Each structure stands twice: as structure tokens, then as C-alpha cells.
Tab-separated table of C-alpha atoms in Angstrom:
chain	number	residue	atom	x	y	z
A	273	UNK	CA	0.322	-0.086	0.282
A	274	UNK	CA	1.449	3.502	-1.433
A	275	UNK	CA	0.639	5.729	1.957
A	276	UNK	CA	0.785	8.632	-0.697
A	277	UNK	CA	-2.326	7.918	-1.752
A	278	UNK	CA	-3.923	8.283	1.573
A	279	UNK	CA	-7.624	9.550	1.014
A	280	UNK	CA	-8.849	9.912	4.405
A	281	UNK	CA	-7.659	8.666	7.942
A	282	UNK	CA	-10.312	8.187	10.647
A	283	UNK	CA	-9.947	7.605	14.221
A	284	UNK	CA	-12.253	7.440	17.218
A	285	UNK	CA	-9.195	7.848	19.570
A	286	UNK	CA	-10.163	11.615	21.369
A	287	UNK	CA	-8.323	11.223	24.529
A	288	UNK	CA	-7.595	14.352	26.381
A	289	UNK	CA	-3.815	15.832	25.784
A	290	UNK	CA	-3.659	13.316	22.651
A	291	UNK	CA	-5.948	14.369	20.077
A	292	UNK	CA	-6.228	15.979	17.865
A	293	UNK	CA	-2.269	16.122	18.359
A	294	UNK	CA	-0.263	15.793	21.214
A	295	UNK	CA	-0.560	18.650	23.755
A	296	UNK	CA	0.399	17.188	27.120
A	297	UNK	CA	3.214	19.958	27.598
A	298	UNK	CA	1.982	23.374	27.770
A	299	UNK	CA	3.716	26.859	28.997
A	300	UNK	CA	5.344	25.226	32.240
A	301	UNK	CA	7.807	23.172	30.091
A	302	UNK	CA	9.078	25.650	28.069
A	303	UNK	CA	9.262	27.940	31.344
A	304	UNK	CA	11.381	25.640	32.458
A	305	UNK	CA	13.539	24.911	29.470
A	306	UNK	CA	14.328	28.944	29.408
A	307	UNK	CA	14.987	29.384	33.050
A	308	UNK	CA	16.810	26.217	33.501
A	309	UNK	CA	19.239	27.577	29.991
A	310	UNK	CA	19.838	30.647	31.823
A	311	UNK	CA	20.694	29.305	35.176
A	312	UNK	CA	23.081	26.705	32.879
A	313	UNK	CA	24.624	29.630	31.162
A	314	UNK	CA	25.300	31.970	33.986
A	315	UNK	CA	27.048	29.001	35.384
A	316	UNK	CA	29.119	28.281	32.522
A	317	UNK	CA	29.999	32.323	32.239
A	318	UNK	CA	30.691	32.818	35.871
A	319	UNK	CA	33.148	30.013	35.765
A	320	UNK	CA	34.772	31.068	32.242
A	321	UNK	CA	34.810	34.872	33.820
A	322	UNK	CA	36.973	33.694	36.524
A	323	UNK	CA	39.298	30.935	34.496
A	324	UNK	CA	39.937	33.728	32.079
A	325	UNK	CA	40.889	36.377	34.088
A	326	UNK	CA	42.384	34.519	36.924
A	327	UNK	CA	40.516	36.296	39.817
A	328	UNK	CA	37.102	35.974	41.493
A	329	UNK	CA	34.549	38.262	40.384
A	330	UNK	CA	34.879	42.205	41.006
A	331	UNK	CA	31.868	43.544	40.263
A	332	UNK	CA	28.827	43.355	43.092
A	333	UNK	CA	26.591	42.122	40.386
A	334	UNK	CA	28.755	39.269	39.127
A	335	UNK	CA	29.099	38.314	42.852
A	336	UNK	CA	25.673	38.090	43.596
A	337	UNK	CA	24.857	36.240	40.056
A	338	UNK	CA	25.001	32.979	41.710
A	339	UNK	CA	22.014	34.019	43.845
A	340	UNK	CA	20.356	35.160	41.298
A	341	UNK	CA	20.541	31.736	39.821
A	342	UNK	CA	19.529	30.057	42.523
A	343	UNK	CA	16.254	31.956	42.427
A	344	UNK	CA	15.566	31.466	38.837
A	345	UNK	CA	16.579	27.751	39.056
A	346	UNK	CA	13.920	27.360	42.163
A	347	UNK	CA	11.191	28.959	39.930
A	348	UNK	CA	12.242	26.654	37.028
A	349	UNK	CA	11.927	24.011	39.152
A	350	UNK	CA	8.597	25.354	40.642
A	351	UNK	CA	7.586	25.245	37.018
A	352	UNK	CA	8.502	21.501	37.045
A	353	UNK	CA	6.286	20.761	39.721
A	354	UNK	CA	3.545	22.492	38.401
A	355	UNK	CA	3.540	20.435	35.278
A	356	UNK	CA	3.541	16.994	37.171
A	357	UNK	CA	0.336	14.981	37.015
A	358	UNK	CA	1.198	13.189	39.966
A	359	UNK	CA	2.370	16.242	42.235
A	360	UNK	CA	2.421	13.782	45.265
A	361	UNK	CA	4.917	11.660	43.923
A	362	UNK	CA	7.408	13.891	42.927
A	363	UNK	CA	9.800	12.467	45.619
A	364	UNK	CA	10.078	9.197	43.115
A	365	UNK	CA	12.746	10.981	41.468
A	366	UNK	CA	15.201	10.433	43.862
A	367	UNK	CA	14.559	7.440	45.269
A	368	UNK	CA	16.513	6.023	41.757
A	369	UNK	CA	18.571	6.601	39.157
A	370	UNK	CA	17.610	5.668	35.584
A	371	UNK	CA	20.683	5.928	33.146
A	372	UNK	CA	18.619	5.644	30.147
A	373	UNK	CA	16.385	8.801	30.590
A	374	UNK	CA	17.653	12.153	30.225
A	375	UNK	CA	14.916	13.248	33.080
A	376	UNK	CA	16.381	11.289	35.333
A	377	UNK	CA	19.829	12.633	34.348
A	378	UNK	CA	18.216	16.484	34.840
A	379	UNK	CA	16.533	15.789	38.323
A	380	UNK	CA	20.273	14.728	39.718
A	381	UNK	CA	21.956	17.446	37.659
A	382	UNK	CA	19.659	19.557	39.477
A	383	UNK	CA	21.139	18.622	42.529
A	384	UNK	CA	24.391	18.794	41.962
A	385	UNK	CA	23.712	22.721	40.638
A	386	UNK	CA	22.673	23.966	44.011
A	387	UNK	CA	25.809	22.876	46.202
A	388	UNK	CA	27.745	24.526	43.147
A	389	UNK	CA	25.873	27.608	42.947
A	390	UNK	CA	25.921	27.970	46.726
A	391	UNK	CA	29.462	27.733	47.003
A	392	UNK	CA	30.427	29.832	43.832
A	393	UNK	CA	28.543	32.362	45.909
A	394	UNK	CA	29.631	32.423	49.366
A	395	UNK	CA	33.100	32.076	48.213
A	396	UNK	CA	32.716	34.636	45.408
A	397	UNK	CA	31.728	37.621	48.020
A	398	UNK	CA	34.292	40.074	48.885
A	399	UNK	CA	35.106	40.464	52.458
A	400	UNK	CA	32.740	43.484	52.783
A	401	UNK	CA	29.995	41.802	51.492
A	402	UNK	CA	30.513	38.143	53.491
A	403	UNK	CA	30.672	40.647	56.862
A	404	UNK	CA	27.611	42.472	55.615
A	405	UNK	CA	25.411	38.998	55.151
A	406	UNK	CA	26.369	37.084	58.064
A	407	UNK	CA	25.260	40.302	60.002
A	408	UNK	CA	22.606	39.917	58.144
A	409	UNK	CA	19.477	39.927	61.224
A	410	UNK	CA	17.361	36.608	59.300
A	411	UNK	CA	21.101	35.231	59.169
A	412	UNK	CA	21.812	35.730	63.147
A	413	UNK	CA	18.169	34.619	64.082
A	414	UNK	CA	18.460	31.433	62.139
A	415	UNK	CA	22.234	31.124	63.835
A	416	UNK	CA	23.446	30.571	60.213
A	417	UNK	CA	26.673	32.847	60.452
A	418	UNK	CA	28.801	29.689	61.939
A	419	UNK	CA	27.997	27.386	58.927
A	420	UNK	CA	27.985	30.344	56.626
A	421	UNK	CA	31.562	31.132	57.574
A	422	UNK	CA	32.390	27.640	57.210
A	423	UNK	CA	30.827	27.579	53.806
A	424	UNK	CA	33.079	30.184	53.160
A	425	UNK	CA	36.277	29.038	54.278
A	426	UNK	CA	35.412	25.578	52.679
A	427	UNK	CA	34.675	27.302	49.238
A	428	UNK	CA	38.090	29.230	49.520
A	429	UNK	CA	39.933	26.118	50.118
A	430	UNK	CA	38.310	24.759	47.309
A	431	UNK	CA	37.893	27.534	44.516
A	432	UNK	CA	39.286	26.301	41.706
A	433	UNK	CA	37.451	22.641	42.512
A	434	UNK	CA	34.045	24.911	42.596
A	435	UNK	CA	34.590	26.947	39.510
A	436	UNK	CA	35.447	23.752	37.137
A	437	UNK	CA	32.012	22.025	39.175
A	438	UNK	CA	30.253	24.837	38.212
A	439	UNK	CA	31.384	24.941	34.447
A	440	UNK	CA	30.778	20.942	34.186
A	441	UNK	CA	27.053	21.601	36.001
A	442	UNK	CA	26.066	24.122	33.785
A	443	UNK	CA	26.861	22.390	30.686
A	444	UNK	CA	25.630	19.148	31.430
A	445	UNK	CA	22.252	21.494	32.696
A	446	UNK	CA	22.174	23.130	29.337
A	447	UNK	CA	22.786	20.081	27.184
A	448	UNK	CA	20.460	18.284	29.199
A	449	UNK	CA	17.536	20.364	28.662
A	450	UNK	CA	17.701	20.024	24.870
A	451	UNK	CA	18.763	16.232	25.091
A	452	UNK	CA	15.326	15.464	26.983
A	453	UNK	CA	13.688	16.397	23.758
A	454	UNK	CA	16.277	15.630	21.276
A	455	UNK	CA	16.469	11.915	22.411
A	456	UNK	CA	12.471	11.410	21.349
A	457	UNK	CA	12.351	9.156	18.041
A	458	UNK	CA	8.656	9.917	18.070
A	459	UNK	CA	8.744	13.511	17.383
A	460	UNK	CA	10.711	14.392	14.179
A	461	UNK	CA	11.206	17.879	14.784
A	462	UNK	CA	13.007	17.165	18.102
A	463	UNK	CA	14.921	13.993	17.294
A	464	UNK	CA	18.184	15.583	16.526
A	465	UNK	CA	21.834	15.612	17.990
A	466	UNK	CA	21.778	19.134	17.504
A	467	UNK	CA	18.913	19.869	20.436
A	468	UNK	CA	21.248	19.206	22.996
A	469	UNK	CA	24.305	22.136	21.817
A	470	UNK	CA	21.613	24.367	20.390
A	471	UNK	CA	19.854	24.891	23.740
A	472	UNK	CA	23.201	25.007	25.721
A	473	UNK	CA	24.441	27.563	23.487
A	474	UNK	CA	20.912	29.591	23.829
A	475	UNK	CA	21.392	28.987	27.384
A	476	UNK	CA	24.592	30.687	27.151
A	477	UNK	CA	23.609	33.628	25.407
A	478	UNK	CA	20.556	34.214	27.974
A	479	UNK	CA	22.807	33.958	30.565
A	480	UNK	CA	24.910	36.544	29.297
A	481	UNK	CA	21.740	38.448	28.423
A	482	UNK	CA	20.961	38.425	32.172
A	483	UNK	CA	24.564	39.156	33.479
A	484	UNK	CA	24.705	42.241	31.038
A	485	UNK	CA	21.355	43.463	32.243
A	486	UNK	CA	22.820	44.273	35.268
A	487	UNK	CA	25.774	46.921	36.240
A	488	UNK	CA	28.955	44.637	35.514
A	489	UNK	CA	32.635	45.842	35.608
A	490	UNK	CA	33.805	47.504	32.060
A	491	UNK	CA	36.095	44.105	31.427
A	492	UNK	CA	33.545	41.939	32.746
A	493	UNK	CA	30.944	43.357	30.160
A	494	UNK	CA	33.497	43.386	27.485
A	495	UNK	CA	33.927	39.805	27.539
A	496	UNK	CA	30.627	38.922	27.933
A	497	UNK	CA	29.523	41.008	24.957
A	498	UNK	CA	32.431	38.930	22.611
A	499	UNK	CA	30.799	35.900	23.970
A	500	UNK	CA	27.667	36.392	22.999
A	501	UNK	CA	28.752	37.240	19.665
A	502	UNK	CA	30.132	33.966	19.476
A	503	UNK	CA	27.366	32.082	21.045
A	504	UNK	CA	24.900	33.792	18.969
A	505	UNK	CA	26.838	32.653	15.855
A	506	UNK	CA	27.135	29.304	16.748
A	507	UNK	CA	23.181	29.024	17.709
A	508	UNK	CA	22.791	30.694	13.897
A	509	UNK	CA	24.988	27.505	12.287
A	510	UNK	CA	23.789	24.881	14.963
A	511	UNK	CA	19.924	26.241	13.849
A	512	UNK	CA	20.478	26.179	10.239
A	513	UNK	CA	22.494	22.697	10.616
A	514	UNK	CA	18.973	21.553	12.256
A	515	UNK	CA	16.723	23.146	9.377
A	516	UNK	CA	18.878	21.438	6.693
A	517	UNK	CA	18.944	18.511	8.339
A	518	UNK	CA	15.016	18.455	8.894
A	519	UNK	CA	14.171	19.300	5.184
A	520	UNK	CA	17.287	16.963	3.592
A	521	UNK	CA	15.527	14.137	5.908
A	522	UNK	CA	12.902	11.627	5.353
A	523	UNK	CA	8.781	12.138	4.635
A	524	UNK	CA	8.674	12.342	8.508
A	525	UNK	CA	11.721	14.864	9.000
A	526	UNK	CA	10.539	17.092	5.983
A	527	UNK	CA	6.511	17.325	7.627
A	528	UNK	CA	8.547	18.759	10.715
A	529	UNK	CA	10.572	21.086	8.818
A	530	UNK	CA	7.768	22.456	6.745
A	531	UNK	CA	5.918	23.874	10.356
A	532	UNK	CA	9.258	26.451	10.457
A	533	UNK	CA	8.975	26.816	6.439
A	534	UNK	CA	5.634	27.913	5.601
A	535	UNK	CA	3.713	25.934	8.495
A	536	UNK	CA	1.892	27.216	11.569
A	537	UNK	CA	5.168	28.216	13.176
A	538	UNK	CA	6.888	30.100	10.169
A	539	UNK	CA	5.983	33.505	11.366
A	540	UNK	CA	6.696	33.132	15.228
A	541	UNK	CA	9.861	31.506	14.756
A	542	UNK	CA	11.485	33.224	12.129
A	543	UNK	CA	10.587	37.278	13.543
A	544	UNK	CA	10.611	36.237	17.076
A	545	UNK	CA	13.656	33.548	17.456
A	546	UNK	CA	15.712	34.278	14.058
A	547	UNK	CA	15.221	37.912	13.582
A	548	UNK	CA	14.497	39.476	17.269
A	549	UNK	CA	16.327	37.293	19.446
A	550	UNK	CA	19.906	36.571	16.926
A	551	UNK	CA	20.288	38.400	14.238
A	552	UNK	CA	19.693	42.130	15.692
A	553	UNK	CA	21.205	41.492	18.888
A	554	UNK	CA	24.112	40.094	16.906
A	555	UNK	CA	24.391	43.207	14.857
A	556	UNK	CA	24.035	45.515	17.879
A	557	UNK	CA	26.905	43.660	19.877
A	558	UNK	CA	29.048	43.772	17.053
A	559	UNK	CA	28.437	47.304	16.649
A	560	UNK	CA	29.438	47.697	20.034
A	561	UNK	CA	32.483	45.824	20.119
A	562	UNK	CA	33.485	47.609	16.415
A	563	UNK	CA	32.442	51.355	16.957
A	564	UNK	CA	32.844	51.334	20.902
A	565	UNK	CA	28.983	52.485	21.131
A	566	UNK	CA	27.603	52.600	24.645
A	567	UNK	CA	25.792	49.308	25.674
A	568	UNK	CA	22.276	49.657	25.984
A	569	UNK	CA	19.472	46.969	27.284
A	570	UNK	CA	18.072	46.441	24.173
A	571	UNK	CA	20.264	43.678	22.649
A	572	UNK	CA	20.415	41.279	25.990
A	573	UNK	CA	15.989	41.925	26.399
A	574	UNK	CA	15.943	40.848	22.618
A	575	UNK	CA	18.182	37.950	23.552
A	576	UNK	CA	15.778	36.815	26.568
A	577	UNK	CA	12.795	37.410	24.290
A	578	UNK	CA	14.533	34.699	21.365
A	579	UNK	CA	15.396	32.413	24.160
A	580	UNK	CA	11.952	32.186	25.684
A	581	UNK	CA	10.075	31.886	21.591
A	582	UNK	CA	12.962	29.463	20.889
A	583	UNK	CA	11.633	26.796	23.594
A	584	UNK	CA	7.908	27.705	23.579
A	585	UNK	CA	8.209	27.491	19.628
A	586	UNK	CA	10.113	23.720	19.587
A	587	UNK	CA	7.683	22.395	22.534
A	588	UNK	CA	4.648	23.478	20.779
A	589	UNK	CA	5.831	21.978	17.090
A	590	UNK	CA	7.369	18.797	18.160
A	591	UNK	CA	3.999	18.219	19.882
A	592	UNK	CA	2.444	18.352	16.471
A	593	UNK	CA	4.531	16.239	14.692
A	594	UNK	CA	4.398	12.487	15.010
A	595	UNK	CA	6.917	9.835	13.426
A	596	UNK	CA	4.539	8.061	10.623
A	597	UNK	CA	2.821	9.578	7.467
A	598	UNK	CA	-0.322	8.005	8.299
A	599	UNK	CA	-1.131	9.756	11.465
B	579	UNK	CA	10.184	-15.149	37.664
B	580	UNK	CA	10.075	-15.180	34.164
B	581	UNK	CA	8.080	-17.516	32.093
B	582	UNK	CA	9.971	-16.940	28.684
B	583	UNK	CA	7.005	-16.093	27.190
B	584	UNK	CA	6.847	-13.038	24.383
B	585	UNK	CA	2.894	-11.746	24.143
B	586	UNK	CA	1.872	-10.540	21.215
B	587	UNK	CA	-1.381	-9.897	19.066
B	588	UNK	CA	-2.620	-9.622	15.646
B	589	UNK	CA	-5.276	-7.660	13.944
B	590	UNK	CA	-6.136	-8.912	10.911
B	591	UNK	CA	-7.026	-5.773	8.987
B	592	UNK	CA	-9.478	-7.837	6.216
B	593	UNK	CA	-11.834	-9.174	9.179
B	594	UNK	CA	-12.068	-6.124	11.445
B	595	UNK	CA	-15.379	-4.133	10.493
B	596	UNK	CA	-14.402	-1.493	12.926
B	597	UNK	CA	-17.618	-2.337	14.814
B	598	UNK	CA	-15.625	-1.163	18.279
B	599	UNK	CA	-16.831	-3.951	20.556
B	600	UNK	CA	-12.910	-4.339	21.558
B	601	UNK	CA	-13.051	-0.235	22.431
B	602	UNK	CA	-16.514	-0.925	24.538
B	603	UNK	CA	-15.070	-4.166	26.345
B	604	UNK	CA	-11.905	-2.722	27.355
B	605	UNK	CA	-13.608	0.370	28.736
B	606	UNK	CA	-15.791	-1.901	31.027
B	607	UNK	CA	-13.224	-4.244	31.907
B	608	UNK	CA	-10.489	-1.572	32.902
B	609	UNK	CA	-12.628	0.646	34.223
B	610	UNK	CA	-11.549	3.469	31.636
B	611	UNK	CA	-11.900	6.901	32.882
B	612	UNK	CA	-15.269	8.449	30.876
B	613	UNK	CA	-13.768	10.062	27.777
B	614	UNK	CA	-10.617	8.336	27.446
B	615	UNK	CA	-9.823	4.841	25.409
B	616	UNK	CA	-6.631	2.395	25.799
B	617	UNK	CA	-7.876	0.879	22.385
B	618	UNK	CA	-9.156	2.541	19.192
B	619	UNK	CA	-10.138	2.335	15.646
B	620	UNK	CA	-8.230	3.609	12.832
B	621	UNK	CA	-10.021	3.626	8.896
B	622	UNK	CA	-7.723	4.523	6.537
B	623	UNK	CA	-9.044	5.162	2.417
B	624	UNK	CA	-6.366	4.986	-0.018
B	625	UNK	CA	-6.591	5.264	-3.886
B	626	UNK	CA	-7.982	7.454	-6.348
B	627	UNK	CA	-12.061	7.557	-6.847
B	628	UNK	CA	-13.309	4.975	-8.068
B	629	UNK	CA	-10.617	2.603	-6.803
B	630	UNK	CA	-10.839	3.232	-3.002
B	631	UNK	CA	-9.684	0.466	-0.419
B	632	UNK	CA	-10.113	0.992	2.875
B	633	UNK	CA	-8.388	-0.653	6.107
B	634	UNK	CA	-9.830	-0.722	9.498
B	635	UNK	CA	-7.472	-1.422	12.383
B	636	UNK	CA	-7.752	-1.962	15.933
B	637	UNK	CA	-4.870	-0.093	17.473
B	638	UNK	CA	-3.615	0.047	20.972
B	639	UNK	CA	-0.183	0.127	22.903
B	640	UNK	CA	2.117	-1.795	20.636
B	641	UNK	CA	3.976	-3.589	23.933
B	642	UNK	CA	7.373	-2.867	21.632
B	643	UNK	CA	10.398	-4.672	22.692
B	644	UNK	CA	12.526	-1.488	22.554
B	645	UNK	CA	9.511	0.419	24.472
B	646	UNK	CA	10.952	4.327	24.107
B	647	UNK	CA	8.472	4.925	27.215
B	648	UNK	CA	10.128	2.692	29.835
B	649	UNK	CA	13.923	4.526	28.194
B	650	UNK	CA	12.717	7.557	29.140
B	651	UNK	CA	10.698	7.261	32.507
B	652	UNK	CA	12.503	8.863	35.022
B	653	UNK	CA	11.580	6.562	38.033
B	654	UNK	CA	10.914	3.127	36.642
B	655	UNK	CA	7.463	3.721	36.422
B	656	UNK	CA	7.142	2.669	32.952
B	657	UNK	CA	8.518	-1.187	32.695
B	658	UNK	CA	8.772	-4.363	31.173
B	659	UNK	CA	6.558	-6.927	32.924
B	660	UNK	CA	7.095	-10.648	32.388
B	661	UNK	CA	5.994	-11.707	28.994
B	662	UNK	CA	7.375	-8.531	27.428
B	663	UNK	CA	3.910	-6.867	28.681
B	664	UNK	CA	5.077	-3.036	29.030
B	665	UNK	CA	3.162	-1.724	32.329
B	666	UNK	CA	2.934	1.434	34.343
B	667	UNK	CA	3.080	1.409	38.115
B	668	UNK	CA	0.575	4.097	39.462
B	669	UNK	CA	2.372	4.415	42.527
B	670	UNK	CA	5.841	5.143	41.042
B	671	UNK	CA	4.466	7.441	38.207
B	672	UNK	CA	4.736	11.475	38.583
B	673	UNK	CA	3.030	12.546	35.614
B	674	UNK	CA	5.670	14.070	33.763
B	675	UNK	CA	4.539	12.733	30.346
B	676	UNK	CA	8.196	12.054	28.899
B	677	UNK	CA	6.705	8.441	28.294
B	678	UNK	CA	3.772	10.180	26.490
B	679	UNK	CA	5.755	11.995	24.328
B	680	UNK	CA	8.426	9.356	23.364
B	681	UNK	CA	5.549	7.187	22.085
B	682	UNK	CA	5.332	6.871	18.133
B	683	UNK	CA	1.836	5.528	18.602
B	684	UNK	CA	0.282	8.031	20.906
B	685	UNK	CA	-0.626	4.924	23.271
B	686	UNK	CA	-0.646	6.328	26.608
B	687	UNK	CA	-2.895	9.257	28.475
B	688	UNK	CA	-2.681	11.173	31.823
B	689	UNK	CA	-5.561	9.266	33.816
B	690	UNK	CA	-7.837	11.996	35.820
B	691	UNK	CA	-6.122	10.537	39.080
B	692	UNK	CA	-2.921	11.765	37.964
B	693	UNK	CA	-0.670	8.707	36.860
B	694	UNK	CA	-0.116	7.893	33.312
B	695	UNK	CA	-2.126	4.892	31.708
B	696	UNK	CA	-2.452	2.711	29.084
B	697	UNK	CA	-3.416	-0.706	27.411
B	698	UNK	CA	-1.566	-3.655	29.865
B	699	UNK	CA	-2.483	-6.271	27.091
B	700	UNK	CA	-5.506	-7.336	30.424
B	701	UNK	CA	-2.261	-8.939	32.012
B	702	UNK	CA	-4.263	-9.742	34.845
B	703	UNK	CA	-7.084	-11.782	32.352
B	704	UNK	CA	-3.941	-13.331	31.046
B	705	UNK	CA	-1.948	-14.429	33.892
B	706	UNK	CA	-5.604	-16.361	34.847
B	707	UNK	CA	-5.376	-18.015	31.194
B	708	UNK	CA	-7.956	-15.932	29.879
B	709	UNK	CA	-7.572	-13.749	26.460
B	710	UNK	CA	-7.547	-9.904	26.878
B	711	UNK	CA	-11.163	-8.328	27.078
B	712	UNK	CA	-10.648	-6.749	23.491
B	713	UNK	CA	-9.853	-10.303	22.038
B	714	UNK	CA	-12.756	-12.086	23.743
B	715	UNK	CA	-15.347	-10.230	22.879
B	716	UNK	CA	-14.120	-9.123	18.809
B	717	UNK	CA	-17.697	-10.898	17.087
B	718	UNK	CA	-15.192	-10.920	13.736
B	719	UNK	CA	-12.277	-13.174	15.229
B	720	UNK	CA	-10.231	-10.386	13.990
B	721	UNK	CA	-7.670	-10.160	16.882
B	722	UNK	CA	-5.632	-12.925	18.316
B	723	UNK	CA	-3.372	-13.165	21.367
B	724	UNK	CA	-0.985	-15.422	22.409
B	725	UNK	CA	2.940	-16.334	22.950
B	726	UNK	CA	5.148	-15.270	20.226
B	727	UNK	CA	7.986	-17.824	21.553
B	728	UNK	CA	5.672	-21.225	21.332
B	729	UNK	CA	5.551	-21.842	17.769
B	730	UNK	CA	2.607	-23.454	17.981
B	731	UNK	CA	0.700	-20.668	19.087
B	732	UNK	CA	-2.216	-19.274	17.045
B	733	UNK	CA	-0.125	-15.554	16.727
B	734	UNK	CA	2.737	-17.845	15.623
B	735	UNK	CA	0.953	-19.857	13.001
B	736	UNK	CA	-0.823	-16.240	11.643
B	737	UNK	CA	2.542	-14.351	11.157
B	738	UNK	CA	4.130	-17.558	9.550
B	739	UNK	CA	1.330	-18.077	6.963
B	740	UNK	CA	-0.090	-14.411	6.396
B	741	UNK	CA	1.611	-11.109	5.038
B	742	UNK	CA	1.722	-8.760	7.857
B	743	UNK	CA	3.107	-5.131	8.988
B	744	UNK	CA	3.734	-3.169	12.069
B	745	UNK	CA	2.898	0.562	12.357
B	746	UNK	CA	5.717	3.216	12.362
B	747	UNK	CA	8.795	0.745	12.115
B	748	UNK	CA	10.941	3.774	10.851
B	749	UNK	CA	10.284	4.362	15.158
B	750	UNK	CA	12.711	1.456	15.999
B	751	UNK	CA	10.499	0.094	18.384
B	752	UNK	CA	9.844	-3.094	17.482
B	753	UNK	CA	6.405	-3.705	18.294
B	754	UNK	CA	4.712	-6.672	19.373
B	755	UNK	CA	1.094	-5.732	17.721
B	756	UNK	CA	1.050	-6.894	13.882
B	757	UNK	CA	-1.716	-6.007	11.475
B	758	UNK	CA	-2.274	-9.173	8.568
B	759	UNK	CA	-2.625	-7.818	5.295
């Protein structure tokens, strides 16, 4: 039977969330993937700043950044929790490790990220800020001063290890958010090895954007703008590879590609992700470096919108196409 | 304890008339919540008028030998039971829906109680020697259930003597529900 001569396919299945096409993941998962990506980016960038400058963060904003990451990650994990249909079983993620499941890897990576961020934060503070934190009233009331001092000293002793752990945890977190989707053979839009690197690179770019929205030292800003240019360029190459892979693939992949090339996601993908999220901020960043124009908040804001749009569009588009011509 | 069985089902597309008796029997047998189904009917019309052919299939979880749902499950709630039957342990399921997204057949759904639900090949009936509910009520005997590791079983004989196909072979899941042509 030739699948191309199908006149009509009728199914009497109408399961909620499944039919007429999959829509089990709504806004919570893209929101989590975005926040997880930002945190991954912050981890990678903070580690990279320290390894290249060979000194701990100098600006106040860079010193507080790991705390911002902890807040964003907790928000993201809150979204993950909201998405669970069986919330009282959430502890089940941590009673087992399933090596074939990206989500299981992710849950354990998230647990690695927290101590990395806490140590990166506490031992990254300068003396003045350490004293202020320890003297802060809630810290005194909860009798946390000694614990904080111990953690700061521990972080100081193992600072290099903490920085490398942060880099590793950041790469793991960023890549897993893409691999989670990329390993699903049932969904041609997602099923690509490019998804891991793509989401990691996008995470680095959005992490840089969050940092560039704050008041950093000039040399920190200069490094971040330079790295953001590289991240955006790599992201454009990876997106091109993904689209080329889909449109030159089999019938399933081509059907998935058509979603971005004339189909339902064409307008949002090209305007929000490609133009607003990548091309325009890339031009602005390059102008800033070449012409020494003053840095504005415009480029980072666009990068954040693009990063969120990338995840929202991919989560939706992936669910719209299932493998198999007749389904 | 492993029994060394490999359960499978054949759906004879020449016999199936799409009456939905299998769907209703499953709902009654398995207390399937209202508005949901674990098995369903798909009808495909091929060709060009007036030379049309119709294929009717009773579909369900394919109880794949290489099940992506089991692979992606972060808690071990989706697992392979004895006989190769893919099941969900509701007590371990967090309702994360990774298994639903990984299934090329869209055979799973979230039960209103929060856990993921699907066809069990009526393992509770099979283990006491009965056929799955859908098979036992099929009025045209389009559905056959049995052990593929037993060469004398009805499913083994059908697969030896009839032409058959599996759905979405490109997904690489090695389904154990076979459609006789």
C-alpha cells in the first residue's frame, strides 16, 4: 500500500491531551527549559570569567549572580513541579537513578547545581559583602553565621574545584534541557543530536543577557559581549544545521521542517527567534565592539525574548508532528 | 520469575469491521475513565476514486520490544513485565509525561487520578489463562493473542502464514502488535 495515496484517515480516539495531536506540555515546560538554560549559561559564564581573568568576580553584580541563579533555578523547578500530573509522587525522582532517562539525569544534575551555586556564591563574595551577609538579621536569627563562615572557608579552600564543578554542572544542565527533547524518536522536530548543543548555546546567550542587564565592571561587560557574539553565531549555525537536517531528511523530518518553512510556526520562528532573538542582537553586539557604541539594554532584552520563544515554539512544534505519515 | 513468554497480538485487517466492541469491552473491563480509551479504531481509505480500498485497524499500545516509554521514564514507573508486556506502576508515576511524548503511537494518556495509563494486554486476565477483553469479544475474530515464543500458538502460526506489517517501523520500537494484510 502506498502511503502517499491516502484519501482519508479516521480515528475514534479522542484522549484529552493526546488528540487531535499531542498537547501534554503547555507553558510550564518551555518556561522551565528557559530558566534552566539561563542558569546553565550563568554557571558556564561565571566559571569562564574566573578562569580567563584568573581572579574572583570584582563587580557586586557578578558576585550576587549565583544567588540570582539559585532564585531562577528554584522558579524553574517550581514550574516543573506545576507540570507534574501526580505531584505527591515528586519524591520518586530521587529514590532511583535511571541511566537511559534524560529526565532522571536532569533531576540529579539539578541537585548538583545547587551546592555548586551556593559555594560559588559564598566564596565569591569579597570580605565586605561576607561580613554584611553574616551580620544580616535573618542569618543571625536562624543561627546560620557559623555555617556560612564554614561554607565560605570551604569554598575558599576548594575554589578551583568549585569553579570547574560549576562549569561542568552548567554544561550538563544546558545540554540536558535540549537532549530531553532531542532523544525522542517519536517526534521528528525534536529528534536531532543538534538539540543539546543548541539549547546549551542558547542558554549561554540568555545567561549573558541576564548578566548584561546588570551593572558589571567594564572588562566583565566586554568579555560577555564578545562571548555573546560567539554564542549567537554558533546558535545560528546550529539552527541552520537543524533545519537543513530536517528538510533533507525523510518524509517525517520534512513534515516537521514544513512547520518552520511555510507552516504554522513560520512567522513566530523567523520573527521572534531568528530576527529578534539572534540577528538583531548580533548586529547590535558587533556594532558595540567595532564602533565602541554605548552598551544598551536593548540587545540583552531581545536575546531573552528570543530564548523564551525558541523553547516555546520548539515544545509546541515538536508535539504537533508524530512520526509516521498516516498518523 | 520469567516464564520465557513473549506476548503478541495480531489484528486481521481483512476481518476487522470497526465495530468498536474491543474499545467498549476494554472500557468496561479496565474501568477506563469516561472520555478516554486504551484501544481505538483507525480507518484509512486509500486510492483514487473510484478505485478505493479501506483498511480498518483496532489499535492499542504495541508493547514494543524496544519501548522508548520505558527508556525515558525517570522513576522506573514504566516497566517491562514478564512476557514483554509494557506496564505503568501508578505508585511510582509522577505524571511527568515524558513517556507520552516518547510514544510514536500516542497510546498513553494521563489518567484523571494523575498517573499515566494505557493498555495492559489485560495481563490480569492473561495470567489466569483468559484472553484480553478486546480479543474475547471481537465478533469477527479479527484479534488474536498469544505467545510468540511458542511456535504452536495461534499468533505464531498467523505470522508464519500471513503477510503482515507493523506501524511506524521507522521509529525502531519493534512493536508486538502485528497487522495482517
